[in-house]
Short mmCIF file of C-alpha atoms in Angstrom, two decimals:
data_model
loop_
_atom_site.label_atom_id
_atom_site.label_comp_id
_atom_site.label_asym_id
_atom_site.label_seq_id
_atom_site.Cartn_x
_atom_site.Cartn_y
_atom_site.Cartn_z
CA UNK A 1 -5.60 19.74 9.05
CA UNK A 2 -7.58 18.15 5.92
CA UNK A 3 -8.16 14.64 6.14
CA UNK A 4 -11.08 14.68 4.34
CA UNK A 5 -9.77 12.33 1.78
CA UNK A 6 -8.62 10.16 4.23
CA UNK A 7 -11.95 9.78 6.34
CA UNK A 8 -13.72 9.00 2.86
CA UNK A 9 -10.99 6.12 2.50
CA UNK A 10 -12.28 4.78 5.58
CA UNK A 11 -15.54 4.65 4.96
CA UNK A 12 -15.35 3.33 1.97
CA UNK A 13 -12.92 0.17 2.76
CA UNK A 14 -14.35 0.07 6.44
CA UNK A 15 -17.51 -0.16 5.57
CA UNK A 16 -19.69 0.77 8.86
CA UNK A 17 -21.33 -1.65 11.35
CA UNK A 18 -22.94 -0.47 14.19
CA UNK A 19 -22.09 -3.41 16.36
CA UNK A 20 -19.19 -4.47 17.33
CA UNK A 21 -17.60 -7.32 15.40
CA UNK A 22 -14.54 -8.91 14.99
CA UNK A 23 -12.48 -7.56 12.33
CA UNK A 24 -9.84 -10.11 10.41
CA UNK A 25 -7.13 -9.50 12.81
CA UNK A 26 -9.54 -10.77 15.67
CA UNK A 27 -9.71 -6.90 16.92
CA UNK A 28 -13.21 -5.86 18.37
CA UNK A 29 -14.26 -3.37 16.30
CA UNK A 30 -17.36 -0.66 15.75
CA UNK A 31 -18.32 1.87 13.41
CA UNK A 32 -16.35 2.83 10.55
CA UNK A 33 -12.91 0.44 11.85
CA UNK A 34 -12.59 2.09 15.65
CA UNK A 35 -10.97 -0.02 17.68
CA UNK A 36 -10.50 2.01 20.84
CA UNK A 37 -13.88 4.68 22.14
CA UNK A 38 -12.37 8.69 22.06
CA UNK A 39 -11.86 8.26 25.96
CA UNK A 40 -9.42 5.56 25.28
CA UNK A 41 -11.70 2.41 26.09
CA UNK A 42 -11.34 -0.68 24.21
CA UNK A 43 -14.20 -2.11 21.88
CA UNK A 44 -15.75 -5.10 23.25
CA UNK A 45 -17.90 -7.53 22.16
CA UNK A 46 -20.53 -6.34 24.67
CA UNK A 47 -20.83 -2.55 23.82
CA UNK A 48 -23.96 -1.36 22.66
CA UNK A 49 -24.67 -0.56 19.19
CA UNK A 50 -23.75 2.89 17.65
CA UNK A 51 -25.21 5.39 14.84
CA UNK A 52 -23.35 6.87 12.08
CA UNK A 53 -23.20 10.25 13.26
CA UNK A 54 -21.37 8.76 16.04
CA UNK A 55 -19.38 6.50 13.83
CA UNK A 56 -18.48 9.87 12.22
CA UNK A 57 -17.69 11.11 15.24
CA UNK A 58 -14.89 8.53 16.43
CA UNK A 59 -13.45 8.49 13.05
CA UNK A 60 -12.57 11.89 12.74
CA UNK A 61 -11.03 11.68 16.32
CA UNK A 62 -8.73 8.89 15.59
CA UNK A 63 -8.10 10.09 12.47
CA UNK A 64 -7.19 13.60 14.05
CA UNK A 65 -5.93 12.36 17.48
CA UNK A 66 -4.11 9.68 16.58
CA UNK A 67 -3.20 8.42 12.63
CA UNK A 68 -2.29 11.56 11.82
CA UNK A 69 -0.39 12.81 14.18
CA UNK A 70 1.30 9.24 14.20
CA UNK A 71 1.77 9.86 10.64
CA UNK A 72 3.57 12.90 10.59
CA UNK A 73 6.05 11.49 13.44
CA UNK A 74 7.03 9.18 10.79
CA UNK A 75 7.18 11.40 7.58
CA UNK A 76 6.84 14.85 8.75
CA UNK A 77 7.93 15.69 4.77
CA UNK A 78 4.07 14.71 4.11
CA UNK A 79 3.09 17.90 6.84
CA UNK A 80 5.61 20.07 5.37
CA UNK A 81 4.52 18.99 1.58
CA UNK A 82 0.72 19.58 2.25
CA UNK A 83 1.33 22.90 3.56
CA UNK A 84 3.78 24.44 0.63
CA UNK A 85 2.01 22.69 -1.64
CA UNK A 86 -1.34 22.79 -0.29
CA UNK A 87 -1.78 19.09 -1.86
CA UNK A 88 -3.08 16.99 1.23
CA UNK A 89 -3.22 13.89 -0.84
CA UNK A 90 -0.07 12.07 -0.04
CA UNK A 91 -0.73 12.93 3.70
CA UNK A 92 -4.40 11.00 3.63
CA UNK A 93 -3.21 8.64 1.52
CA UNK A 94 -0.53 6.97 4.41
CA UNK A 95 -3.39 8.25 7.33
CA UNK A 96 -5.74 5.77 5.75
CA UNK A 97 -2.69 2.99 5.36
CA UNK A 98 -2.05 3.61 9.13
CA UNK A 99 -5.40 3.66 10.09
CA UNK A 100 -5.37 0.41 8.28
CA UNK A 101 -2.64 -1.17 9.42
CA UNK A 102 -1.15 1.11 12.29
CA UNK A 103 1.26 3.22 12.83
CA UNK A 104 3.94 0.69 13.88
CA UNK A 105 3.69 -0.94 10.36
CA UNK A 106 4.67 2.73 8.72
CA UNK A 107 7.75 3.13 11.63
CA UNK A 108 9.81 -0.08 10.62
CA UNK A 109 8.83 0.12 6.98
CA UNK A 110 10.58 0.78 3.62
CA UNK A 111 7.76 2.74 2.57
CA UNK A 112 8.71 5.31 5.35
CA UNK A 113 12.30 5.57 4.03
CA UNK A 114 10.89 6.22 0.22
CA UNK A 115 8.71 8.85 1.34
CA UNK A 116 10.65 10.68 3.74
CA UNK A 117 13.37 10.36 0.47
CA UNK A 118 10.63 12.15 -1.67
CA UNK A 119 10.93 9.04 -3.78
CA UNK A 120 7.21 8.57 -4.48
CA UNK A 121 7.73 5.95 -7.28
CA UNK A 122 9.47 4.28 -4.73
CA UNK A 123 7.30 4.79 -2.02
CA UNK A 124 4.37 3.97 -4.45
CA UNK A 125 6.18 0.41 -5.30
CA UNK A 126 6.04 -0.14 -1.48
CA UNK A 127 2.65 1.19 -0.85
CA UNK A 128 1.46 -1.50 -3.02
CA UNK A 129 3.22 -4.27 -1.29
CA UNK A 130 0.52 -4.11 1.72
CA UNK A 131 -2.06 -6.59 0.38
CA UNK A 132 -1.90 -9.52 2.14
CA UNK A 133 -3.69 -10.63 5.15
CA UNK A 134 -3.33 -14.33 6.67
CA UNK A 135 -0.73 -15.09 4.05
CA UNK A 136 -2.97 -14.28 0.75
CA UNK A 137 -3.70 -11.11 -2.10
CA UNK A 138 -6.94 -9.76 -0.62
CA UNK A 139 -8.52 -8.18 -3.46
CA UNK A 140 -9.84 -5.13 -1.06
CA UNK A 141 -6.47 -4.52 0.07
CA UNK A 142 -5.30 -4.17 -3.60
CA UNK A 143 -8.30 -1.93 -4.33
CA UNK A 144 -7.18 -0.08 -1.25
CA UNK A 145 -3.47 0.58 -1.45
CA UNK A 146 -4.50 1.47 -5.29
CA UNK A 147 -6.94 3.97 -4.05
CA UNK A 148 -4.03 5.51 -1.62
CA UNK A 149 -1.57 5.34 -4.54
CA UNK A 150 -3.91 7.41 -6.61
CA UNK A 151 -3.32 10.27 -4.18
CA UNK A 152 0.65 9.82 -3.73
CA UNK A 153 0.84 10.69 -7.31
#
């Protein structure tokens, strides 16, 4: 599976800290967004500090072991789509919005009904709803969801 395009999402809006901090959600966090270690652990405030190659290294299993797989339950059109058309983008595109925001945001959302309808327009609109965080516009969500709208099209 490519999710290439996804990963360099992440690192981008991620950003990478090799300690763990507390991300705006008050989720430890590590690395390029990882919340959880690849042998399920939890990220604690206590953990020692990491290096990008291993940052690397946990992305691309969450982003293989878990977002995109969750993904997929959700819209499997986007699987189908990337391999007929061999044009991965809409599939990173909502990996990087779950890995964002997680799956469970995707599973009750309107977004998943537009895309699963093949209404990208639609699904674009909704896409670009996700910006706020404690109640305001965050300016790096906007830049965000534009960047994953940029690969719906």
């Amino acid at each position: 599976m490519k999710l290439d395009l996804a990963a360099e999402l992440c690192r981008r809006f991620e950003g990478f800290s090799a300690k763990p901090y507390l991300c705006p959600a008050g989720v430890w966090t590590i690395g390029y967004g990882s919340t959880y270690y690849a042998n399920g652990d939890k990220v604690t405030k206590d953990d020692p500090s990491i290096d990008r190659e291993y940052a690397e290294r946990l992305l691309m299993h969450e982003l293989v072991h878990t977002y995109a797989p969750g993904t997929i339950r959700q819209c499997p059109i986007l699987l189908t789509l990337a391999i007929q058309n061999k044009d991965w983008g809409k599939l990173n595109a909502i990996v990087d919005f779950c890995y964002n925001l997680g799956v469970g945001r995707l599973q009750t959302s309107t977004l998943k009904r537009k895309i699963n309808q093949q209404d990208w327009d639609g699904a674009i609109e909704q896409l670009k709803l996700w910006v706020r965080g404690g109640g305001k516009v965050l300016r790096g969500l906007v830049i965000r969801r534009d960047a994953e709208a940029a690969l719906m099209r």
